[in-house]
Coordinates of C-alpha atoms in Angstrom, one line a residue:
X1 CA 14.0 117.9 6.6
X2 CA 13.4 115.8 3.7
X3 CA 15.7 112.7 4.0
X4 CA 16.9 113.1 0.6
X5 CA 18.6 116.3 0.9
X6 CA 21.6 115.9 1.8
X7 CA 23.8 118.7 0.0
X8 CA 22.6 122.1 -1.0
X9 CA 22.5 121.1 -4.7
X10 CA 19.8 118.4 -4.3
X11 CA 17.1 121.0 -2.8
X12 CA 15.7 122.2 -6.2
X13 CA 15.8 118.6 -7.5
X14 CA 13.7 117.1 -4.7
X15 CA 11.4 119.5 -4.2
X16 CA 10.8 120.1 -8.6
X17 CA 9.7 116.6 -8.1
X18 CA 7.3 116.5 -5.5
X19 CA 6.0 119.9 -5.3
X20 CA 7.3 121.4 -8.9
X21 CA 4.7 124.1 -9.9
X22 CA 4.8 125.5 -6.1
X23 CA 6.7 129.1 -6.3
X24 CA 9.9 128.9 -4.6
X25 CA 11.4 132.4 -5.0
X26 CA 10.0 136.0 -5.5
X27 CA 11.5 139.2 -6.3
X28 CA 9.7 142.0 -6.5
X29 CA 7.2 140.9 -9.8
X30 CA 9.4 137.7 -10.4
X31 CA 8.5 134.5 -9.4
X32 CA 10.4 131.1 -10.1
X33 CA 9.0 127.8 -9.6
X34 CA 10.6 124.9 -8.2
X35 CA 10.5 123.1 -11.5
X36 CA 12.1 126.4 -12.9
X37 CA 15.1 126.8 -10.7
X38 CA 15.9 123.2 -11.1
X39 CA 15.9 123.5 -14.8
X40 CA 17.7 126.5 -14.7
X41 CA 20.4 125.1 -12.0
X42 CA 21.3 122.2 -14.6
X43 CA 21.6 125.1 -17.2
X44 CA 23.8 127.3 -15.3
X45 CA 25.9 124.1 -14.4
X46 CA 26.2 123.2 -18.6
X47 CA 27.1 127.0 -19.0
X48 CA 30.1 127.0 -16.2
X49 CA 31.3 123.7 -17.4
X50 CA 30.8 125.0 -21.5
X51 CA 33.0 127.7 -19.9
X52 CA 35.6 125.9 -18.3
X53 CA 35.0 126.2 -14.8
X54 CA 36.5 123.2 -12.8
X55 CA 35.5 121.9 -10.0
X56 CA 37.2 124.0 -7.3
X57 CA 37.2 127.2 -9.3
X58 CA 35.4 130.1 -8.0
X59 CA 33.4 132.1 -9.6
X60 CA 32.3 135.5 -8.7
X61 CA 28.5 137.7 -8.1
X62 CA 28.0 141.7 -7.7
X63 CA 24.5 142.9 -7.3
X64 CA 21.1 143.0 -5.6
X65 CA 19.7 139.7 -4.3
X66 CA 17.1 138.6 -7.1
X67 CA 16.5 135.0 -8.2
X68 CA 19.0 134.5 -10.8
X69 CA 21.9 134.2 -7.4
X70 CA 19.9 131.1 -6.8
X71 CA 19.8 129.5 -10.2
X72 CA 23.7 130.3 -10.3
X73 CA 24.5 129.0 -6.7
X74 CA 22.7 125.7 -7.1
X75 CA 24.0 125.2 -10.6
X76 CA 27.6 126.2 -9.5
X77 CA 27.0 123.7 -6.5
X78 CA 25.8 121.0 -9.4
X79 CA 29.0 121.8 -11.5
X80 CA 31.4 121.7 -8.0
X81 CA 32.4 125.0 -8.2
X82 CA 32.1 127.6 -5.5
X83 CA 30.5 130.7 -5.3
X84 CA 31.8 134.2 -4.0
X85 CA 29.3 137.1 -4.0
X86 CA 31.2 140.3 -2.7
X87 CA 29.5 142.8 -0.8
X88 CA 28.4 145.3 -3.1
X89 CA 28.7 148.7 -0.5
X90 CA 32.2 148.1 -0.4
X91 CA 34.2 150.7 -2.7
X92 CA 36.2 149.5 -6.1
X93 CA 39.5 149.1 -4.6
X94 CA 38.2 146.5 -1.9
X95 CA 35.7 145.1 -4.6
X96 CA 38.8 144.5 -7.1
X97 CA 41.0 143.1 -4.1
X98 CA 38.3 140.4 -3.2
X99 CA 37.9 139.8 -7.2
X100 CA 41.7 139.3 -7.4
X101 CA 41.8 137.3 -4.5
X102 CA 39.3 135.0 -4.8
X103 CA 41.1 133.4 -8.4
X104 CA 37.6 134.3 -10.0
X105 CA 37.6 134.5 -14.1
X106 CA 33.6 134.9 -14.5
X107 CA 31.9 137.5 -12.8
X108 CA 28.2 138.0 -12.6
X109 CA 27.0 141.5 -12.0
X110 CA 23.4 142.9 -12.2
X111 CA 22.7 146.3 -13.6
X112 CA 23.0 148.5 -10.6
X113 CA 26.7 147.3 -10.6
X114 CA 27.2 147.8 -14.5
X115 CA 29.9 151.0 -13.7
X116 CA 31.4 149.6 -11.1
X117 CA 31.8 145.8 -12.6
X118 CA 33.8 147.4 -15.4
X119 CA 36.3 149.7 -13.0
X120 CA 36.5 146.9 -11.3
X121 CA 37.9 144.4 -13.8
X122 CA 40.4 147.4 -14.8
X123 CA 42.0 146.9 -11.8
X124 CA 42.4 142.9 -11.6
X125 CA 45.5 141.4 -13.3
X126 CA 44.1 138.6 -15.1
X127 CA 41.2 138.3 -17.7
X128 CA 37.9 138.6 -16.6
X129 CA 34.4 137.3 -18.2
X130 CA 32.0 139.8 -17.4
X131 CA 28.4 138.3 -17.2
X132 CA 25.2 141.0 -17.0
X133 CA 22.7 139.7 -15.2
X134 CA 19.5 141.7 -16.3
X135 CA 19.5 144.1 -18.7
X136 CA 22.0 144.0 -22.3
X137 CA 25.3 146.2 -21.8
X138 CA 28.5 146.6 -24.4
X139 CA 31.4 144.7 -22.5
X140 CA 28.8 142.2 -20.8
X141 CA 27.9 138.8 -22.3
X142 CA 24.0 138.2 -21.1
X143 CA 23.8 136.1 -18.4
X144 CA 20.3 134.7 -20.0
X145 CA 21.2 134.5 -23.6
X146 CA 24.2 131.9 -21.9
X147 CA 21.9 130.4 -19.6
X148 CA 19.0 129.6 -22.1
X149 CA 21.7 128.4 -24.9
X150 CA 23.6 126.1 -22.7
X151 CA 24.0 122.6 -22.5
X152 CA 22.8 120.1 -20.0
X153 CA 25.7 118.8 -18.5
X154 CA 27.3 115.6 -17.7
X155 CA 29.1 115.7 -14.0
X156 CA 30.4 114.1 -11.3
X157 CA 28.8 113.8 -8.3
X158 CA 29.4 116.9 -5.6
X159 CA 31.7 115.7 -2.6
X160 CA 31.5 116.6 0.9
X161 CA 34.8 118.5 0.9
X162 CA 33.9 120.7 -2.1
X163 CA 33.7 124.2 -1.3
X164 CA 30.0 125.8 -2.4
X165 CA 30.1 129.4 -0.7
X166 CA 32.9 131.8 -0.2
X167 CA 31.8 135.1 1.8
X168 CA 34.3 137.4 2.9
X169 CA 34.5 138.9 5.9
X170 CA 33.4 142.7 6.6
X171 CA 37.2 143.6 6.7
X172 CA 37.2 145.8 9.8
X173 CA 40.0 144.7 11.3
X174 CA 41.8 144.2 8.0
X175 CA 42.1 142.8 4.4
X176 CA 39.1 140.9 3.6
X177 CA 39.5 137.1 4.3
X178 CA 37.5 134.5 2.0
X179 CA 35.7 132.1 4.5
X180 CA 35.6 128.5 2.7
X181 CA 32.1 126.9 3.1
X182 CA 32.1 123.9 2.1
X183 CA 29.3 120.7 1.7
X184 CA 30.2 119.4 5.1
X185 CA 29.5 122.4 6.7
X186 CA 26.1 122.8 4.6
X187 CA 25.1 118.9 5.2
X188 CA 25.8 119.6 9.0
X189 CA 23.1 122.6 8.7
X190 CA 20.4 120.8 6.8
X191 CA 20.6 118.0 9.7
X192 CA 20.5 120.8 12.6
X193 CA 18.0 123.3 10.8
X194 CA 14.9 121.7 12.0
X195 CA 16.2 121.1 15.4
X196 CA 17.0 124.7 15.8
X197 CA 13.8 127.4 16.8
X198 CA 14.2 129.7 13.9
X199 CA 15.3 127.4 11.4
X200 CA 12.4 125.1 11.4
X201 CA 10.3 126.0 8.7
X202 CA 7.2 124.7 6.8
X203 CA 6.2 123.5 3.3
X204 CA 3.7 126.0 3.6
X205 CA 5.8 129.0 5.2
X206 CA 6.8 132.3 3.5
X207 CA 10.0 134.1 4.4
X208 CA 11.0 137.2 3.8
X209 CA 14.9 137.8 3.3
X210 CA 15.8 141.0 3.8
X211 CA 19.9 140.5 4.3
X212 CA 21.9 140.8 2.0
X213 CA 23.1 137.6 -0.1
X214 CA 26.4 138.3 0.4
X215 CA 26.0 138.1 4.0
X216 CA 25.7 134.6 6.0
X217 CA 22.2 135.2 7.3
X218 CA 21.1 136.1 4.3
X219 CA 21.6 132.8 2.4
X220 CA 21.3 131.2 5.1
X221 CA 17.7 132.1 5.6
X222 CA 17.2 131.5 2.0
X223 CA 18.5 127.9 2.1
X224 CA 16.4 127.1 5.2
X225 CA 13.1 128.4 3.5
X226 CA 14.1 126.3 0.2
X227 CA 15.0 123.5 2.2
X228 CA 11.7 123.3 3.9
X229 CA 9.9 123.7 0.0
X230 CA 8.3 127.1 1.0
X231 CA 8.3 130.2 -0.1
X232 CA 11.1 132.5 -0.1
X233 CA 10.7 136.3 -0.7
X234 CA 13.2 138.6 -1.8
X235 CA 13.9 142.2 -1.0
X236 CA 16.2 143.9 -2.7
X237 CA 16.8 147.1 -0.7
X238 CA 15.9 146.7 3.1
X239 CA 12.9 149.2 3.2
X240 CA 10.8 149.2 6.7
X241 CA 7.8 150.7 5.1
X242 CA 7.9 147.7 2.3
X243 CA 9.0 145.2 4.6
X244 CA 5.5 145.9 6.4
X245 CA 3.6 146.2 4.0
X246 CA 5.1 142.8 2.4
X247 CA 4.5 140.8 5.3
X248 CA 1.1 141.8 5.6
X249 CA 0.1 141.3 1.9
X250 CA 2.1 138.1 1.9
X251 CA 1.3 136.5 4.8
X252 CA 5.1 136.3 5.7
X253 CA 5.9 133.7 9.0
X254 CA 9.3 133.9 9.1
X255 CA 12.1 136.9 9.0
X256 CA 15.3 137.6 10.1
X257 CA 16.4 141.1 10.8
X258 CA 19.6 143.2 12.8
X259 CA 18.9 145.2 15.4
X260 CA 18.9 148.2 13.5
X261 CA 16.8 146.7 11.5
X262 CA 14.3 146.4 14.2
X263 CA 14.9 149.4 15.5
X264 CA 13.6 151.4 12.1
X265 CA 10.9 149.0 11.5
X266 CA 9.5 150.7 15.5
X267 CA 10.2 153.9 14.0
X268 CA 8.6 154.0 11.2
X269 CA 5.1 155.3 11.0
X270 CA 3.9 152.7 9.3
X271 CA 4.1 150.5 11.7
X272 CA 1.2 151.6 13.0
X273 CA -1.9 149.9 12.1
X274 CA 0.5 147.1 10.3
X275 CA -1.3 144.0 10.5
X276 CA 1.8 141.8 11.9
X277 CA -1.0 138.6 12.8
X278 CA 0.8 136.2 10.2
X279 CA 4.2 136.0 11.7
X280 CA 5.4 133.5 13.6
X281 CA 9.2 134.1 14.5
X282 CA 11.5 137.0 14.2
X283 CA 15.3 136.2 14.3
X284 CA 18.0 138.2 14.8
X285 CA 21.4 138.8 15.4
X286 CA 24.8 139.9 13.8
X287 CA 25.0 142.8 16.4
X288 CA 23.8 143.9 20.5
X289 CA 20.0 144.7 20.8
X290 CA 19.2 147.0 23.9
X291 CA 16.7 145.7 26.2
X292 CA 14.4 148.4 25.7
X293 CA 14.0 147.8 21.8
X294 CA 13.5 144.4 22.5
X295 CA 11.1 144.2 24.5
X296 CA 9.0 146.8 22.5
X297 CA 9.5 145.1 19.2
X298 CA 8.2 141.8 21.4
X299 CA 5.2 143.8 22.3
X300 CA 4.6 145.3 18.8
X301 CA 5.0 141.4 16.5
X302 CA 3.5 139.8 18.8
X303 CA 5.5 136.7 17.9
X304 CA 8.3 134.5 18.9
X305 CA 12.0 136.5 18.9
X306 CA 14.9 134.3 18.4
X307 CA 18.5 135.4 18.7
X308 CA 21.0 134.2 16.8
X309 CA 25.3 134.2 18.3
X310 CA 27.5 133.0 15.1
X311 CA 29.8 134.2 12.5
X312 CA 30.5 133.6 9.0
X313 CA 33.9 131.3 10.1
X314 CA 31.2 128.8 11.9
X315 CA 28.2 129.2 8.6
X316 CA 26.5 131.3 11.1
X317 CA 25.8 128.9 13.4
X318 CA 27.0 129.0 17.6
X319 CA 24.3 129.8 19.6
X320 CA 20.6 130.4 19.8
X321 CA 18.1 132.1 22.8
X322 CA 14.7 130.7 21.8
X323 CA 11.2 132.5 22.3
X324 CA 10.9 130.7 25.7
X325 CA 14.2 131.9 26.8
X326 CA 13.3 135.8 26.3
X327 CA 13.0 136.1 30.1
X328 CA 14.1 139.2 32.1
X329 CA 17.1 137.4 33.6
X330 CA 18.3 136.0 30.3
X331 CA 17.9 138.9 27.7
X332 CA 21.5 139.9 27.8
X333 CA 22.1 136.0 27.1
X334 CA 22.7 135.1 23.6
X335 CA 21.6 131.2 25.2
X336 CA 23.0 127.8 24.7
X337 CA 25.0 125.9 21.6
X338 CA 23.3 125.0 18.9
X339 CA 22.5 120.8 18.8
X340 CA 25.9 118.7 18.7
X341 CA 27.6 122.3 18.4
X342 CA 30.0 123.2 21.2
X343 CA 30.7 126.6 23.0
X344 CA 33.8 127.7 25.4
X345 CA 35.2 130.5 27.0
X346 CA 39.0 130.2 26.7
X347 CA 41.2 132.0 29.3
X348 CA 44.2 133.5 28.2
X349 CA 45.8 130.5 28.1
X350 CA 43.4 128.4 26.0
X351 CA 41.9 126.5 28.8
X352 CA 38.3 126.4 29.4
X353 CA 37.4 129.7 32.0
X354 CA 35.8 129.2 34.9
X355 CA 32.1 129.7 35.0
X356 CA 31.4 133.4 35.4
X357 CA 35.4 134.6 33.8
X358 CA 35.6 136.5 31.5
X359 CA 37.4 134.9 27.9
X360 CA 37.0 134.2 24.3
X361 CA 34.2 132.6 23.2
X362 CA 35.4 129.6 20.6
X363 CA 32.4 127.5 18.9
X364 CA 33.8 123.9 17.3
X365 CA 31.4 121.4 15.4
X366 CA 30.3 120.3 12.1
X367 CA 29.6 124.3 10.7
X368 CA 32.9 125.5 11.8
X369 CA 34.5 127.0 7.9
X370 CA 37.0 124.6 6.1
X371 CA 39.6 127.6 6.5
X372 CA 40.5 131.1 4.8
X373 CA 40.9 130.7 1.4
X374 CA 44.7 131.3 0.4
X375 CA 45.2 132.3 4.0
X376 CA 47.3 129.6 5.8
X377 CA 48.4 131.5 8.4
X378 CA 45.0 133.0 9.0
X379 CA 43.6 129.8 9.4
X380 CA 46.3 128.0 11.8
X381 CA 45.9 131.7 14.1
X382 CA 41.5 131.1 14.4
X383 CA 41.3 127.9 13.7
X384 CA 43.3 125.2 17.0
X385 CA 44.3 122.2 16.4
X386 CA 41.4 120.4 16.8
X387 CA 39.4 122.4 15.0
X388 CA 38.2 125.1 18.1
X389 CA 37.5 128.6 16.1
X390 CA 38.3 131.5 18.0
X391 CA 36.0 134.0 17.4
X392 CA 38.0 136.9 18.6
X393 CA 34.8 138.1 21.0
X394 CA 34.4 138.5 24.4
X395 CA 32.2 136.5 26.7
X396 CA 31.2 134.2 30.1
X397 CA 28.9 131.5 31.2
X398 CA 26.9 131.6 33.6
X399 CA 26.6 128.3 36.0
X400 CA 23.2 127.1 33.8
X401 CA 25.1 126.6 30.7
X402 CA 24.2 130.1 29.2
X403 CA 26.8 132.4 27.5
X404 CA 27.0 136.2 27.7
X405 CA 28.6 138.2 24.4
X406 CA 30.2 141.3 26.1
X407 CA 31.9 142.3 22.8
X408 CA 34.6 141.9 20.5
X409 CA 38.3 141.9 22.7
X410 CA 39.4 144.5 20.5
X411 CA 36.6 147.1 21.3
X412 CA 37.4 146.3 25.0
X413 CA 38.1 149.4 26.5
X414 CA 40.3 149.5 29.7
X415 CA 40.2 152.5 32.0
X416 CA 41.8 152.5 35.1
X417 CA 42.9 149.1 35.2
X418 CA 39.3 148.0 34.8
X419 CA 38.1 146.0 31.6
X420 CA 34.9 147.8 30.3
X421 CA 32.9 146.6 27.5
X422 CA 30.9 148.5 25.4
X423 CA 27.8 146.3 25.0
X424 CA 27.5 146.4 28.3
X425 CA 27.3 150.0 28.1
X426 CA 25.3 150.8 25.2
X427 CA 22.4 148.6 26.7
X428 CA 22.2 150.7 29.7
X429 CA 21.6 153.4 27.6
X430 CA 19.3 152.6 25.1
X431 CA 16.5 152.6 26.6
X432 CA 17.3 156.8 27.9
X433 CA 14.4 159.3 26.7
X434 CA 15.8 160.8 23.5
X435 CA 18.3 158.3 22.6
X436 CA 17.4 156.4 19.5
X437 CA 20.8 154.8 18.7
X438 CA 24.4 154.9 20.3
X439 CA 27.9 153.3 20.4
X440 CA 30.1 153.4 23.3
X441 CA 34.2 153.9 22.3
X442 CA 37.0 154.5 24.7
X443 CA 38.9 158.0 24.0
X444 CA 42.7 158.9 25.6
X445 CA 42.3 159.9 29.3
X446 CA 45.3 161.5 30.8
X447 CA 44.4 159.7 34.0
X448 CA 42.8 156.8 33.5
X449 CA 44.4 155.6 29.9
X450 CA 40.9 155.7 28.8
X451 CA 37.2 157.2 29.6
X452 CA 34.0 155.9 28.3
X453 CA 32.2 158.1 25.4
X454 CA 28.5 157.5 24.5
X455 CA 27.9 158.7 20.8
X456 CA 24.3 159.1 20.8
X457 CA 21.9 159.5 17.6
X458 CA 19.2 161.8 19.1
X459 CA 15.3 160.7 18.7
X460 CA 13.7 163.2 16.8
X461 CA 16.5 165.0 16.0
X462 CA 16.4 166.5 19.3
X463 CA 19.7 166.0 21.7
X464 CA 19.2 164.9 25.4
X465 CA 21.0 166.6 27.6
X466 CA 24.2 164.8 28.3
X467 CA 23.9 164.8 32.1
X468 CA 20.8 162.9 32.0
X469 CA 22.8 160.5 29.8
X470 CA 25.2 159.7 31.8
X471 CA 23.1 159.6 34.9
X472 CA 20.2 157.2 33.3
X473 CA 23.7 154.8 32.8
X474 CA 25.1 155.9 36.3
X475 CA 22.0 154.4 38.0
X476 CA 22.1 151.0 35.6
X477 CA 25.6 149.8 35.7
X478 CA 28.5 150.4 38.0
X479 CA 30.0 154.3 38.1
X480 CA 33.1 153.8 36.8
X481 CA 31.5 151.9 33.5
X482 CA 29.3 154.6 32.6
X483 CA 30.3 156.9 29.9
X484 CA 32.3 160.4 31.1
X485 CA 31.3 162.2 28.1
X486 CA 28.6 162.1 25.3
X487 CA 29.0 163.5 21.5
X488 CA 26.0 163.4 19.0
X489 CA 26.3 162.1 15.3
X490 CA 23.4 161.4 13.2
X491 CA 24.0 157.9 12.3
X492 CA 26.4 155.5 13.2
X493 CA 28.3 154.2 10.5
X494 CA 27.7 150.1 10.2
X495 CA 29.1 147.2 8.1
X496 CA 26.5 144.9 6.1
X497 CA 26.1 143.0 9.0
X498 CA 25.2 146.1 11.1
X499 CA 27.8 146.3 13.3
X500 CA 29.0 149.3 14.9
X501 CA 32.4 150.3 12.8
X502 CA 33.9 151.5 16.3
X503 CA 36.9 152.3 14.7
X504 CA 35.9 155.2 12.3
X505 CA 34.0 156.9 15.6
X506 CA 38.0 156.3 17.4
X507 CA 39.7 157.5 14.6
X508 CA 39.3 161.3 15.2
X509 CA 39.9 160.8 19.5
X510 CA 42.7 159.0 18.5
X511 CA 44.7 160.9 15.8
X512 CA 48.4 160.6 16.8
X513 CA 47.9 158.3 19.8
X514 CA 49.2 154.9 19.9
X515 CA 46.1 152.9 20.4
X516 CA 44.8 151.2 17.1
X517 CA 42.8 148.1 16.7
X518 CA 40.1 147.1 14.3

């Protein structure tokens, strides 16, 4: 890392003076120099402060990832005043709740999210500048026309505790909750970034960004790539024919990707004959990968595989399995703590388990979130008092230090008196002949509370017969862990993140029972 960057906001000012004309983002035909997006950052920050944004207000984004996020993010950072993108799959009811709750009064919307922007505002109880970003729309000021005829500003200085990112979590277990990211946490990941495999990039690296930038991977990937003064690639819609063919045609190094993600990109018939030569390191993370996927995509890259353990609450950061650590015995691991990180397992009375026990996994450090925004109560029940964040999942350490995700403790399914996690489960049976994706849940068993169901996508379209399902788990975990029944679905629905929504494949087992958790 350069040694002058020490916030978020100085990384287009550095870098436009030492290597100003070098292309720092690309959207599709869009490119924006260095030079460009510091420019523009200053701009933004004269707009928000012509506009009366205050340093601790937050201003909102809706819309694909393109390059204008990045001129607003840094020149929000510039002006100290915090940026909340919202995930833009959610539906207008959740979209107007995170509006109203995040205090927002400008809101930045590309075209795609014209429609909804304005239902959207309809429903929030306060005014509400709507900004296009893109092309000109009646009820929209331009987001350019502002941009290009604001001032340069005169500010303070940025301070460690002010907040610069606000992403909200996916909401599956409730109400979205605005996770405060503030410079602390952001200087602590521009010290750590080069001293974590995956994160270390080069002056002369491209990376591709194919998460969404509402999402904690997404930006930070970005800010890792920028941080480093290479080349960061944007794609708007996660394509696996286009992702191929971009990293071939622009020589991409770096990538990171969910395990459905990965999964596709094997699928796809493209992938054959892509010319992967130029990476160098594929992360992932955000969800399980089965073993069998892995090790094919391994094969197939032919580059170093990093996995990523973290959550928004901790900016993403916990724990990391480098390429050298992708070894039979540790491929269920999701490794060690990232540098001057910590990771426990908690028993159920907050005490560190014993190696091998089953608890919650808590991460503590300098990335661990300021708080929930507006959420006091949220805060004091995931955050102790010294600052451990409980991160609500499931998991052990082995006696070399290593920790082992089993899943989130709500998705635990207990049958029989024995604890049974679905991880565990689905890994045993992804690499079965005909399954290409599945989800374990636990359904109401007279006997034994619960029972285990696989819901399996088929490969091909064509269903596996559900006894050799449950047989090819039967001989890879213990009997009374494999699934009792299996039920087919074309696709599993998933959050942004690509996690499993287990609770809309309970919801129909479940109808009129008693069990109900996120």
């Amino acid at each position: 890392m350069n040694p002058s960057i020490k916030l978020l906001a100085d990384i287009p000012r550095i870098h436009a003076a030492h290597r100003g004309e070098r292309v720092a983002i690309q959207c599709e035909d869009r490119t924006l120099t260095y030079s460009e997006l510091d420019s523009r950052a200053d701009r933004v920050a004269g707009l928000l402060a012509s506009l009366g944004a205050k340093p601790g207000a937050r201003i909102a984004w809706l819309g694909r990832s393109n390059e204008a996020f990045f001129e607003i993010f840094f020149g929000a950072a510039r002006a100290r005043v915090c940026l909340a993108p919202i995930n833009s799959r959610l539906a207008i009811p959740e979209i107007a709740f995170i509006l109203q709750d995040s205090g927002a009064d400008l809101f930045f919307v590309t075209p795609e999210f014209y429609a909804a922007g304005q239902m959207v505002v309809s429903q929030v109880d306060r005014p509400i500048r709507l900004i296009g970003v893109g092309a000109d729309c009646e009820g929209f000021d331009s987001y350019q026309a502002l941009r290009d005829g604001a001032p340069f500003p005169e500010l303070t200085s940025p301070v460690a505790s002010d907040d610069v990112l606000q992403l909200y979590t996916s909401g599956t277990t409730g109400l979205p909750k605005g996770v405060r990211l503030d410079n602390r946490n952001y200087t602590a990941f521009l010290e750590l970034r080069t001293q974590v495999e995956g994160f270390d990039y080069g002056a002369d690296d491209t990376v591709l960004i194919v998460m969404p930038l509402f999402h904690v991977a997404g930006t930070n990937i970005s800010f890792s790539g920028l941080a480093a003064g290479g080349r960061v690639i944007l794609l708007p819609e996660f394509n696996p024919a286009a992702v191929l063919k971009l990293i071939e045609a622009e020589k991409v190094a770096h990538i990171f990707l969910v395990p459905a993600m990965i999964n596709m990109l094997l699928q796809a018939p493209e992938i054959e004959g892509a010319d992967l030569s130029s990476l160098k390191s594929v992360a992932y993370g955000a969800s399980p990968i089965g073993e069998a996927v892995l090790a094919a995509a391994t094969a197939r890259f032919g580059c170093g595989f990093i996995q990523f353990y973290g959550m928004t609450e901790s900016t993403g950061a916990g724990t990391f399995l480098s390429p050298a650590e992708h070894r039979p015995e540790l491929l269920r691991s999701c490794g060690k703590a990232w540098p001057s990180m910590a990771v426990r397992i908690l028993d159920d009375d907050g005490k560190e388990a014993a190696v091998g026990e089953i608890g919650e996994i808590a991460i503590h450090g300098g990335m661990v979130m300021a708080g929930y925004w507006n959420r006091a109560e949220a805060t004091a029940e995931t955050l102790t008092a010294d600052r451990w964040l409980k991160t609500g999942d499931a998991g052990y350490r082995n006696e070399n230090g290593y920790i082992f995700v089993h899943d989130r403790v709500k998705d635990m399914i207990v049958s029989g008196g024995e604890n049974i996690y679905p991880a565990e489960v689905e890994n045993a049976i992804l690499g079965c002949p005909g399954v290409a994706d599945a989800a374990v849940i636990g359904v109401p068993d007279e006997r034994w509370g619960e029972a285990v169901k696989v819901i399996v996508v088929a490969a091909g379209g064509r269903a596996p017969d559900p006894a050799a399902v449950i047989a090819w788990a039967r001989e890879r975990i213990a009997a009374y862990k494999a699934p009792k029944s299996v039920d087919f679905i074309e696709a599993l629905p998933r959050n942004a993140s690509g996690k499993v929504l287990r609770r809309e494949l309970r919801k129909p087992y479940w109808e009129g029972r008693t069990r109900n958790v996120g």
